[in-house]
mmCIF file of C-alpha atoms in Angstrom:
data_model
loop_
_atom_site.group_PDB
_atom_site.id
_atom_site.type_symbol
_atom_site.label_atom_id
_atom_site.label_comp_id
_atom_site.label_asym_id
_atom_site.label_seq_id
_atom_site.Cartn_x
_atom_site.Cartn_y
_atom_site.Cartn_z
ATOM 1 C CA UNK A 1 65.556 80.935 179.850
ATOM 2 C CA UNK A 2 68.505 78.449 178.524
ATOM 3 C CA UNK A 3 66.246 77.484 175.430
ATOM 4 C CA UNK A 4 66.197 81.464 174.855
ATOM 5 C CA UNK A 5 69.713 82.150 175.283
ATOM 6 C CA UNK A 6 70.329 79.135 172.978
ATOM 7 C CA UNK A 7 67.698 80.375 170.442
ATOM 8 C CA UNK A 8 69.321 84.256 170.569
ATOM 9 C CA UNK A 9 73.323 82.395 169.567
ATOM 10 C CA UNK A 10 71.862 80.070 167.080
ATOM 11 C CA UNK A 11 69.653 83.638 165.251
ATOM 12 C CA UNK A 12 72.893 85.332 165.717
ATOM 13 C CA UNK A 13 74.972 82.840 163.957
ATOM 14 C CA UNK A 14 72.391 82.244 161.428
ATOM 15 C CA UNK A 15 72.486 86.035 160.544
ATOM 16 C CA UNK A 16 76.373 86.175 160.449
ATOM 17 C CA UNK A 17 76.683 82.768 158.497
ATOM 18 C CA UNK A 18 73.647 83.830 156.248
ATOM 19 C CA UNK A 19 75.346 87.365 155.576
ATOM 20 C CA UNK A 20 78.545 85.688 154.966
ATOM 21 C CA UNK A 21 76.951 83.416 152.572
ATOM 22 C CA UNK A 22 74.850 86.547 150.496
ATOM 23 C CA UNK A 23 78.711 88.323 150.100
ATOM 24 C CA UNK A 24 80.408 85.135 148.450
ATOM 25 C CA UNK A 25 77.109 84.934 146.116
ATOM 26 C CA UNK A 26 77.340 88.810 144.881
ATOM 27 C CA UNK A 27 80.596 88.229 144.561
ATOM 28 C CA UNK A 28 79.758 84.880 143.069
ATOM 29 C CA UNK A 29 77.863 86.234 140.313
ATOM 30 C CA UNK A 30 79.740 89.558 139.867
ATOM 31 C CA UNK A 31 82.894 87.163 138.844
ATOM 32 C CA UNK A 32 80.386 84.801 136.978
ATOM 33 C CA UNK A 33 79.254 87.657 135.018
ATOM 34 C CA UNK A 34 82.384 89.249 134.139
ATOM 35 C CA UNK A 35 83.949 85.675 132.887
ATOM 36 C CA UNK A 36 81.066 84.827 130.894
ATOM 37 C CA UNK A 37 81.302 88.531 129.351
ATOM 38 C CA UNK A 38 85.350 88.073 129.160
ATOM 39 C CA UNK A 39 84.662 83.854 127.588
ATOM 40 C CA UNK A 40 81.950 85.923 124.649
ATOM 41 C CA UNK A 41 84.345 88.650 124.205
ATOM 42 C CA UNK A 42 87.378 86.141 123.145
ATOM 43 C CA UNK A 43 85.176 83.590 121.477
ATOM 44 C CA UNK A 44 82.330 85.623 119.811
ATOM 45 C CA UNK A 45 79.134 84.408 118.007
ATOM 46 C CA UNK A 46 80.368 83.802 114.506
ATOM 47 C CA UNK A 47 78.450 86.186 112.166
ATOM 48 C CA UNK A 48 75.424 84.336 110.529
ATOM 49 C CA UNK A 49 76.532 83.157 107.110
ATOM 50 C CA UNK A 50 76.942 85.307 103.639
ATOM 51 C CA UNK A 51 73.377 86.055 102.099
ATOM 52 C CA UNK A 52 74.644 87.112 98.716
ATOM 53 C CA UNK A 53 71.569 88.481 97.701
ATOM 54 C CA UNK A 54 72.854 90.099 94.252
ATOM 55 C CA UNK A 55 73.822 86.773 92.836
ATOM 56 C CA UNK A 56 77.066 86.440 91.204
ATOM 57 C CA UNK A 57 79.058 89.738 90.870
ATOM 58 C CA UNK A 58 80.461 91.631 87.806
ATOM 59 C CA UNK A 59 84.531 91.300 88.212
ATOM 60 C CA UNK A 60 85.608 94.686 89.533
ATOM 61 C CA UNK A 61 86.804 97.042 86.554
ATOM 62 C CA UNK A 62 90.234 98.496 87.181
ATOM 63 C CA UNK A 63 91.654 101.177 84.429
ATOM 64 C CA UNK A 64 93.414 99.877 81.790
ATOM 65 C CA UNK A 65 97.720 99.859 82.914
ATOM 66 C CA UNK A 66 100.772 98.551 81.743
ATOM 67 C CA UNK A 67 101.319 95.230 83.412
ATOM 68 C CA UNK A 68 104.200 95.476 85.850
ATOM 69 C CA UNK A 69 106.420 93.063 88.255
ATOM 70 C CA UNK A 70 107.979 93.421 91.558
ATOM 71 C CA UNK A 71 109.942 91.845 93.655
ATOM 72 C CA UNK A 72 108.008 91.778 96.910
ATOM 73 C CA UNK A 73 109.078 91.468 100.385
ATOM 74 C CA UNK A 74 106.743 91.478 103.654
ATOM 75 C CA UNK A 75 107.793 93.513 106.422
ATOM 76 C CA UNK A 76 103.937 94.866 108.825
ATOM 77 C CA UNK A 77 104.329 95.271 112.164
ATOM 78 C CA UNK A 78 103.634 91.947 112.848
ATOM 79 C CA UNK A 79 106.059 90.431 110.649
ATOM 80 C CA UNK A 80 103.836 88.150 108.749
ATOM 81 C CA UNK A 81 99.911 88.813 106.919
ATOM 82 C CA UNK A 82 96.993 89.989 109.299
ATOM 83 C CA UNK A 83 95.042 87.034 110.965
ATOM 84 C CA UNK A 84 92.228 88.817 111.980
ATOM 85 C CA UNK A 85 90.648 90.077 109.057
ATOM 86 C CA UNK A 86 87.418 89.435 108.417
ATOM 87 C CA UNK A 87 86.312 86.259 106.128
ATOM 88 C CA UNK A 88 83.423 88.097 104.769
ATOM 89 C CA UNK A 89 82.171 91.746 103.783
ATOM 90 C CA UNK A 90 78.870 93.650 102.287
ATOM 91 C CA UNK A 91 79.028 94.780 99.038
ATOM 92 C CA UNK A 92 76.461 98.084 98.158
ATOM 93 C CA UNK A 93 74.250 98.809 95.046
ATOM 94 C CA UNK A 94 75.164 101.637 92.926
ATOM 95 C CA UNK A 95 72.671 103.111 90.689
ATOM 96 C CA UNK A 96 73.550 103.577 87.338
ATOM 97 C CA UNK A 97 71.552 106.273 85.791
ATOM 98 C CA UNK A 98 69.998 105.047 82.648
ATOM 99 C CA UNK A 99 69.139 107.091 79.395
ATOM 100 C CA UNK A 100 66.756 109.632 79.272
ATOM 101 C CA UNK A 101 65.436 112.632 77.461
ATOM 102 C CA UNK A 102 66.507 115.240 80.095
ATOM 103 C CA UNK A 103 70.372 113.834 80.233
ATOM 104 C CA UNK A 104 71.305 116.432 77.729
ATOM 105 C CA UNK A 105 69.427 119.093 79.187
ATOM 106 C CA UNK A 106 71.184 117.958 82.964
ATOM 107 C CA UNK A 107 74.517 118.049 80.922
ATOM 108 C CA UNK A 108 73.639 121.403 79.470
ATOM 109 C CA UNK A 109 72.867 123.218 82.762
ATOM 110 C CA UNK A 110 76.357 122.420 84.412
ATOM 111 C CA UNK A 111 78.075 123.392 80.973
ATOM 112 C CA UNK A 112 76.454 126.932 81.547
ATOM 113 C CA UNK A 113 77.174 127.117 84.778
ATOM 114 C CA UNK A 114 80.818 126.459 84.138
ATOM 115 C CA UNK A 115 80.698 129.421 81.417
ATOM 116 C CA UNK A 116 80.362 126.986 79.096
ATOM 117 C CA UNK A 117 78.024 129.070 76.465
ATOM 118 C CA UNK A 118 78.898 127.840 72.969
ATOM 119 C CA UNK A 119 76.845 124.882 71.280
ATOM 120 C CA UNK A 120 78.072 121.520 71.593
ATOM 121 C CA UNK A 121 79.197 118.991 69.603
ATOM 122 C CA UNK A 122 78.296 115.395 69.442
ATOM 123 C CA UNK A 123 81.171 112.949 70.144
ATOM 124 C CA UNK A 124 79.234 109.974 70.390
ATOM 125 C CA UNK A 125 75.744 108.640 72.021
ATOM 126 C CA UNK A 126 76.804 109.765 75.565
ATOM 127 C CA UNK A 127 79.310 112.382 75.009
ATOM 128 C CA UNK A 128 79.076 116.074 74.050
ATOM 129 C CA UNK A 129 81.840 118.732 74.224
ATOM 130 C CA UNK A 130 81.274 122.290 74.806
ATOM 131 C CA UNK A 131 84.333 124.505 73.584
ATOM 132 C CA UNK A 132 84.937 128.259 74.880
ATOM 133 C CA UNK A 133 87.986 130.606 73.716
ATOM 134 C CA UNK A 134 87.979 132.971 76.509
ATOM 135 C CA UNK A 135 89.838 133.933 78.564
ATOM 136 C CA UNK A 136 91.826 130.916 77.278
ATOM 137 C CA UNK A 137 90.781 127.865 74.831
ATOM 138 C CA UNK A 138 89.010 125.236 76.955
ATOM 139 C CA UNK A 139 86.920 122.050 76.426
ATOM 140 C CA UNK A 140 84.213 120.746 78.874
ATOM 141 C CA UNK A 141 83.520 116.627 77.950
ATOM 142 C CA UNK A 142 80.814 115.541 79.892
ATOM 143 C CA UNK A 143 79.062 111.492 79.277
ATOM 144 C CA UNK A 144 75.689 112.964 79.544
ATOM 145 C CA UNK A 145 74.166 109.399 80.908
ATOM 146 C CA UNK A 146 76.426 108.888 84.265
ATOM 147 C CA UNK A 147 77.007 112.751 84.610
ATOM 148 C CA UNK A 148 80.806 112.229 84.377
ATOM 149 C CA UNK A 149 83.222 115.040 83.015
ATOM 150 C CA UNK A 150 86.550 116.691 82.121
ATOM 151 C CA UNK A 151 86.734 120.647 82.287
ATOM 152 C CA UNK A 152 90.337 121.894 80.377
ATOM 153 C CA UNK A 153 91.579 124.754 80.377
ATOM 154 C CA UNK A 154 94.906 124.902 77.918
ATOM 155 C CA UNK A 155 97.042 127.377 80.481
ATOM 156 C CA UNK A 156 100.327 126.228 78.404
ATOM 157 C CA UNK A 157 98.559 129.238 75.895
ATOM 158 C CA UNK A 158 98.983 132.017 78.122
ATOM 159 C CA UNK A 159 102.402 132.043 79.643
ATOM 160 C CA UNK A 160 101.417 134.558 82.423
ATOM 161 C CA UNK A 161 100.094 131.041 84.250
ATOM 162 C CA UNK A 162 103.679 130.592 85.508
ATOM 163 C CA UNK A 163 103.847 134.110 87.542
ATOM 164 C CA UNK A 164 101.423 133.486 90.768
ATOM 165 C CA UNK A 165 99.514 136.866 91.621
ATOM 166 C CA UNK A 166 98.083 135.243 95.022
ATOM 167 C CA UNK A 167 98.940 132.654 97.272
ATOM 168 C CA UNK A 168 96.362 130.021 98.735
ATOM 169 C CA UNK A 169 97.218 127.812 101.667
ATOM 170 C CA UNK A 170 95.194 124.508 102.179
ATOM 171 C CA UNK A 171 92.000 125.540 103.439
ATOM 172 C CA UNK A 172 91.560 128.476 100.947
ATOM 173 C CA UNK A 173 92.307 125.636 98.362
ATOM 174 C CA UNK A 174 89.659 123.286 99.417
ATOM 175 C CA UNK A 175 87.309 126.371 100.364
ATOM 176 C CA UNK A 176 87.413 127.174 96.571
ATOM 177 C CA UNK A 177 86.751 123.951 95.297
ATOM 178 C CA UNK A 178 83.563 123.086 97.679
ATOM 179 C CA UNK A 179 82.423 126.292 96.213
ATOM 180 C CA UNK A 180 82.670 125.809 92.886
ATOM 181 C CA UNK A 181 80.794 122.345 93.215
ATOM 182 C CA UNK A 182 78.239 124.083 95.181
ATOM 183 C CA UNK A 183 77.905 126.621 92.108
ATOM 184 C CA UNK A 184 76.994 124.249 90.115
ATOM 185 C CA UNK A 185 75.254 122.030 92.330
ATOM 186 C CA UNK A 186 77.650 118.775 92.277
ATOM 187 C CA UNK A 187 78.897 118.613 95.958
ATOM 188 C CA UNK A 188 77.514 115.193 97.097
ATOM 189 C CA UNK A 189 77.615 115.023 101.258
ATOM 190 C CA UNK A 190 79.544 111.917 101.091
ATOM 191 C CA UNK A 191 82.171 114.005 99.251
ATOM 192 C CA UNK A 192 81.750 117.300 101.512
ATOM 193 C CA UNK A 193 82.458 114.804 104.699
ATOM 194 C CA UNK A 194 85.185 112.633 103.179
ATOM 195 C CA UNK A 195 88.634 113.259 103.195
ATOM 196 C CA UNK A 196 91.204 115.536 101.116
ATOM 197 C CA UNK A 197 94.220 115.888 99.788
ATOM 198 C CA UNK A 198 96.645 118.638 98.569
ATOM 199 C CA UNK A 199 99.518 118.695 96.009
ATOM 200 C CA UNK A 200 101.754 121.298 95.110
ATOM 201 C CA UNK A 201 102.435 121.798 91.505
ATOM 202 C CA UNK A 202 104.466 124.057 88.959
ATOM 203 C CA UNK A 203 105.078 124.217 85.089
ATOM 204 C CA UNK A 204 107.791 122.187 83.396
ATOM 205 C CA UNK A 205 107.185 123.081 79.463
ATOM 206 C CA UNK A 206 104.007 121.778 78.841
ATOM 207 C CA UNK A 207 103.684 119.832 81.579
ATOM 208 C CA UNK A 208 102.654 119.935 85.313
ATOM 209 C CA UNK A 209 105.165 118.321 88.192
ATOM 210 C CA UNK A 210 105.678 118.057 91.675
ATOM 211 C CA UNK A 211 106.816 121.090 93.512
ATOM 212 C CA UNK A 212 108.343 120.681 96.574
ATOM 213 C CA UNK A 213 106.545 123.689 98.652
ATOM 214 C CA UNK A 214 103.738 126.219 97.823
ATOM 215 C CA UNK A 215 106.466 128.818 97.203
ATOM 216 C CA UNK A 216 108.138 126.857 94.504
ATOM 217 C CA UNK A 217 104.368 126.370 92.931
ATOM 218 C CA UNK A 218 102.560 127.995 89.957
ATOM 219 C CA UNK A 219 99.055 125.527 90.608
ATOM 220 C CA UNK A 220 97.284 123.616 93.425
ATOM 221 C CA UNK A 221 95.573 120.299 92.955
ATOM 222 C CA UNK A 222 92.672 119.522 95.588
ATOM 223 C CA UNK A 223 91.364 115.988 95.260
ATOM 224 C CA UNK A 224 88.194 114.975 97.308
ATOM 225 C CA UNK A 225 87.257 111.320 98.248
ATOM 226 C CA UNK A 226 84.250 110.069 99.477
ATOM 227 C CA UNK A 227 83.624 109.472 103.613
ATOM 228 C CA UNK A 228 83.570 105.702 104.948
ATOM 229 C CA UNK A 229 81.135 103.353 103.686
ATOM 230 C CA UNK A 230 79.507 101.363 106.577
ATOM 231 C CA UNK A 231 82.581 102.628 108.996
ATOM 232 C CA UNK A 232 85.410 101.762 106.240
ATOM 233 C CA UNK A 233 87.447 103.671 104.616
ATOM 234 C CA UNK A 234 87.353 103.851 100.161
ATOM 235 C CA UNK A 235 90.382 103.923 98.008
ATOM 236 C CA UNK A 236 90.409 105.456 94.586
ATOM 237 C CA UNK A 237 92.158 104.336 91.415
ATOM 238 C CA UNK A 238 95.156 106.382 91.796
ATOM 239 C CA UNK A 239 96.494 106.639 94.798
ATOM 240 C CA UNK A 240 97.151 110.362 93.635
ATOM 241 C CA UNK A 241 94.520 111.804 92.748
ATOM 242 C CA UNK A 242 90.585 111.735 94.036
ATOM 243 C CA UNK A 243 87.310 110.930 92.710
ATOM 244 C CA UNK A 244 86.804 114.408 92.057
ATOM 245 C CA UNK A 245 90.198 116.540 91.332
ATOM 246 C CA UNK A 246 91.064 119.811 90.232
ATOM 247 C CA UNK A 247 93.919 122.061 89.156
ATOM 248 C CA UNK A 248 93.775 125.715 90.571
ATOM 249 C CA UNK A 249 96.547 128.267 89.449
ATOM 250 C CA UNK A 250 98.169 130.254 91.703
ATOM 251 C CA UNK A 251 95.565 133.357 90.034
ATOM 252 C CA UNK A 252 93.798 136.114 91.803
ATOM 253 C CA UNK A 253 91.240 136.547 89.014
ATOM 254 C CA UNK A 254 88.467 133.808 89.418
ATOM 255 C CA UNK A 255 88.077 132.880 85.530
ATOM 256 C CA UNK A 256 91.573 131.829 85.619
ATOM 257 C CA UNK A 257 91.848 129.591 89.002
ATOM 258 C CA UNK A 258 90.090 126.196 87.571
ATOM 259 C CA UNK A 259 92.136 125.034 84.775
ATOM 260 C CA UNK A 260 91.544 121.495 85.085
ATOM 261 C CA UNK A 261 88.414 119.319 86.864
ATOM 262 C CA UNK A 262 87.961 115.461 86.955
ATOM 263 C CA UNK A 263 84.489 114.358 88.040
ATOM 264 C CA UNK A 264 83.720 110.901 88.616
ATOM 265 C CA UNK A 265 81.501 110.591 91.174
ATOM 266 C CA UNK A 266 78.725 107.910 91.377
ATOM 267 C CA UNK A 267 76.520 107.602 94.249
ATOM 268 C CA UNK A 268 76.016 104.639 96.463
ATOM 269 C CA UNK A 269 72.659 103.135 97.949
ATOM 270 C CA UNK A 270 73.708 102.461 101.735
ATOM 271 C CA UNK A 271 69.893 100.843 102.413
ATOM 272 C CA UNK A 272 71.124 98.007 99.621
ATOM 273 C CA UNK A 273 73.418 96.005 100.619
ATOM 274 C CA UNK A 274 74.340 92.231 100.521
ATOM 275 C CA UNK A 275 77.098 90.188 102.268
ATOM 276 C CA UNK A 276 79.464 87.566 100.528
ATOM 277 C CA UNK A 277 82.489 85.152 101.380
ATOM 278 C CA UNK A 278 85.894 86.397 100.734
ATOM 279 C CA UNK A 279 88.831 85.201 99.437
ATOM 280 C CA UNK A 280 91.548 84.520 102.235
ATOM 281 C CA UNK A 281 94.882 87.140 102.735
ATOM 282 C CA UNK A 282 97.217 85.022 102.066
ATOM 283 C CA UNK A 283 95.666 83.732 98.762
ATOM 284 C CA UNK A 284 95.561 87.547 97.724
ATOM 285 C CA UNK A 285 99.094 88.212 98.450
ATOM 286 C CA UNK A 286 99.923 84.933 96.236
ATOM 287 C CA UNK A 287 97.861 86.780 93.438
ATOM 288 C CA UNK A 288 99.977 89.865 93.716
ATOM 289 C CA UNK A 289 102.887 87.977 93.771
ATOM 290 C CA UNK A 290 101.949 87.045 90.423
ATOM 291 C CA UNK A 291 100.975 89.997 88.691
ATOM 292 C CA UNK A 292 97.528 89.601 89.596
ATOM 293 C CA UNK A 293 96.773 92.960 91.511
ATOM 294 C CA UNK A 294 96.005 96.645 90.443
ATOM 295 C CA UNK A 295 98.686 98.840 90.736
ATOM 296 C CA UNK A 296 97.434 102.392 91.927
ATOM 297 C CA UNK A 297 100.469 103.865 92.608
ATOM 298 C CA UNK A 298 104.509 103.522 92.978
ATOM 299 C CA UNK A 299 107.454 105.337 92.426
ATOM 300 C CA UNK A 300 109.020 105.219 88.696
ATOM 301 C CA UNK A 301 111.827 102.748 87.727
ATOM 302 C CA UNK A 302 110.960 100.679 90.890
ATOM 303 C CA UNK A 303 112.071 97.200 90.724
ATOM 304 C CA UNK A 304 111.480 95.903 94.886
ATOM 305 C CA UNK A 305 108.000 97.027 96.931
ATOM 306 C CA UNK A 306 108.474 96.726 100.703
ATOM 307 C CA UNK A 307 104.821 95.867 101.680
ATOM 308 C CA UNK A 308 104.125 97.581 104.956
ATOM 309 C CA UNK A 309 100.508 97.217 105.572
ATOM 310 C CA UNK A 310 97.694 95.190 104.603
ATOM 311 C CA UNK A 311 94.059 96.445 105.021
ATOM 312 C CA UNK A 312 89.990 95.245 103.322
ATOM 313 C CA UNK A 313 88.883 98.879 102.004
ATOM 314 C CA UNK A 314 85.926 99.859 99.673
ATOM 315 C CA UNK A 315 87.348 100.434 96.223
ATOM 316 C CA UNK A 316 85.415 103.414 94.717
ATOM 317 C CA UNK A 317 85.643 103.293 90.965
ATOM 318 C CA UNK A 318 86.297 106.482 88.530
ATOM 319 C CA UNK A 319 83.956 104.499 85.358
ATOM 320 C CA UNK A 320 79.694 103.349 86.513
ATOM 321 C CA UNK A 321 79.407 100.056 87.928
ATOM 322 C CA UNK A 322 76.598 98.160 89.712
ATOM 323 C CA UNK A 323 78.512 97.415 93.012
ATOM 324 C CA UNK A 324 80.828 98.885 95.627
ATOM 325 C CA UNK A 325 82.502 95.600 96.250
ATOM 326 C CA UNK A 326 86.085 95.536 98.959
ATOM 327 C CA UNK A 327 89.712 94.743 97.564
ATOM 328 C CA UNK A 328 92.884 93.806 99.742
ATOM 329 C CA UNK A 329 94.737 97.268 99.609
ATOM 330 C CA UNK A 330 98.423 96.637 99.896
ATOM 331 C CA UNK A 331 100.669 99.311 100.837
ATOM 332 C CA UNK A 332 104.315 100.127 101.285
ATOM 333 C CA UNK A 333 107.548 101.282 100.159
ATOM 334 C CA UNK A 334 108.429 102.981 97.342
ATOM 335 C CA UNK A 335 105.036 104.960 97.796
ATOM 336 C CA UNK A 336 103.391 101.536 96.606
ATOM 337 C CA UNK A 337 99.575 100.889 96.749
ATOM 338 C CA UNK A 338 98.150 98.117 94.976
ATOM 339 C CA UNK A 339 94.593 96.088 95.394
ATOM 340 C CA UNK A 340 93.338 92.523 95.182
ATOM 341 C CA UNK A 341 89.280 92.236 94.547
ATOM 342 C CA UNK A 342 88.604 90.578 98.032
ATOM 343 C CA UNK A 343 85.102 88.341 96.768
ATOM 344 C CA UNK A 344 84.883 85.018 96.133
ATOM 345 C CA UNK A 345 85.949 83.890 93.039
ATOM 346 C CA UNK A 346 82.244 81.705 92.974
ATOM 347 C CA UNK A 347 80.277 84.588 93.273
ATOM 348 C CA UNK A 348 82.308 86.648 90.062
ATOM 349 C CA UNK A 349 80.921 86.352 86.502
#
């Protein structure tokens, strides 16, 4: 009866030693787990290495603009350039239509359904210009190969322009514009889901200027940019105006709202896509030190630029090219924005 007695304490202990033992392994493992997870998070897998499947790149074409110096300063949040920007980025294809026999006849159908009902004339191998008189004289330029054009309406004719007969706020604005590219079949869904902006704008002479509110306005601009590429955002060449931009007046009759449209959209293939090394930050903010990057936007007679924030963005060009490639956006004070093409200078021809 002893040996059971002993036998029952020694199962008993074993049970409450054993259980002890299966607790410090769960929680074992649970803080295994979680440190491995916490060791990947802060020291992840470095990405596999650029594949730069285009080959060398075509530089990035930035509109022709009077070169210009500042004196910089750096003042970001953190006091001093990002350091955790990435060292590499994919660059997309971006069809460029080629010549055909049905351009004309594509460039033809949006000139009629702009009112455009006149013949053309030829400017050159790609361009044709449609000209109307009524209700005002007005020119329609379209490059007939990438689908590109200019719609002008000369308001400065007809000085009724500068006496609003309705009022639009924002929305209305933008309403009008999606439908008007819907008319005539030119509202991409990139475009449609991106982002836009509103300026306020009245007559000075011959000219169009800032107004300060939509009281004090005789015209509306609504420019449209494209939605993120792969998750980031896409600057345009002007930090002012969009890929696609337009001039309303302040007019209830529809024929006289548009008097100005800028299209320059080009698509991009998401399902082509290729990754290659970048240039570092700080070697990009040596380069627009020295004159180096684009300036897209800054405040007239400014002499010093307070950069206050430094980001890798898509830049989406207003002229065809083969690639969506990333630039170094710089931004800050006056109303500064400015880019530095962000590839490798190996893989630029």
């Amino acid at each position: 009866m002893a040996n059971l007695g002993e036998t029952a304490v020694v199962a008993r202990k074993a049970i409450k030693y054993g259980g002890i033992a299966l607790v410090f392994l769960m929680i074992g493992r649970i803080i295994l787990t979680a440190s491995v997870a916490y060791w990947k998070k802060i020291h992840p897998a470095p990405p596999p290495p650029p594949d730069v499947l285009f080959g060398k790149l075509p530089k990035i074409m930035f509109p022709q603009a009077e070169l210009a110096t500042f004196n910089y300063s750096l003042e970001t949040p953190t006091g001093g350039l990002p350091s955790k920007l990435p060292g590499q980025f994919k660059v997309f294809f971006m069809p460029i239509k080629k010549a055909s026999l049905l351009a004309y006849d594509a460039a033809q159908a949006v000139a009629t359904r702009l009112d455009f009902i006149l013949p053309s004339k030829k400017l050159s191998e790609t361009e044709y210009r449609w000209d109307a008189t009524d209700p005002i004289p007005s020119s329609l330029t379209i490059n007939i190969i990438t689908g590109a054009f200019v719609l002008d309406k000369r308001w400065q004719n007809d000085p009724s322009y500068t006496t609003p007969t309705i009022y639009y706020n924002d929305a209305q604005s933008l309403d009008r514009m999606y439908n008007l590219l819907s008319r005539v079949d030119l509202l991409p869904p990139d475009i449609k889901t991106g982002t836009s902006t509103i300026q306020y704008l009245k007559a000075d002479k011959d000219q169009l200027v800032t107004a300060v509110s939509l009281s004090q306005a005789h015209f509306v601009q609504v420019n449209l940019y494209r939605a993120p590429v792969d998750s980031v955002e896409v600057v345009a060449p002007r930090s002012d105006r969009g890929l696609i931009t337009a001039v309303l007046a302040l007019q209830r009759e529809d024929e006289r709202q548009f008097v100005n449209l800028n299209y320059n959209y080009f698509p991009v293939d998401l399902d082509r896509s290729a990754v290659y090394p970048l240039i570092g930050v700080a070697e990009a903010w040596q380069r627009l030190q020295k004159g180096a990057g684009f300036i897209a936007g800054v405040k007239p007679n400014t002499t010093n630029v307070v950069i206050r924030d430094i980001t890798l963005q898509y830049y989406d060009p207003d002229t065809a090219q083969q690639f969506m490639q990333p630039v170094y956006v710089f931004t800050g004070d006056p109303d500064f924005t400015a880019y530095v093409p962000a590839v490798a200078d190996a893989w630029l021809e």
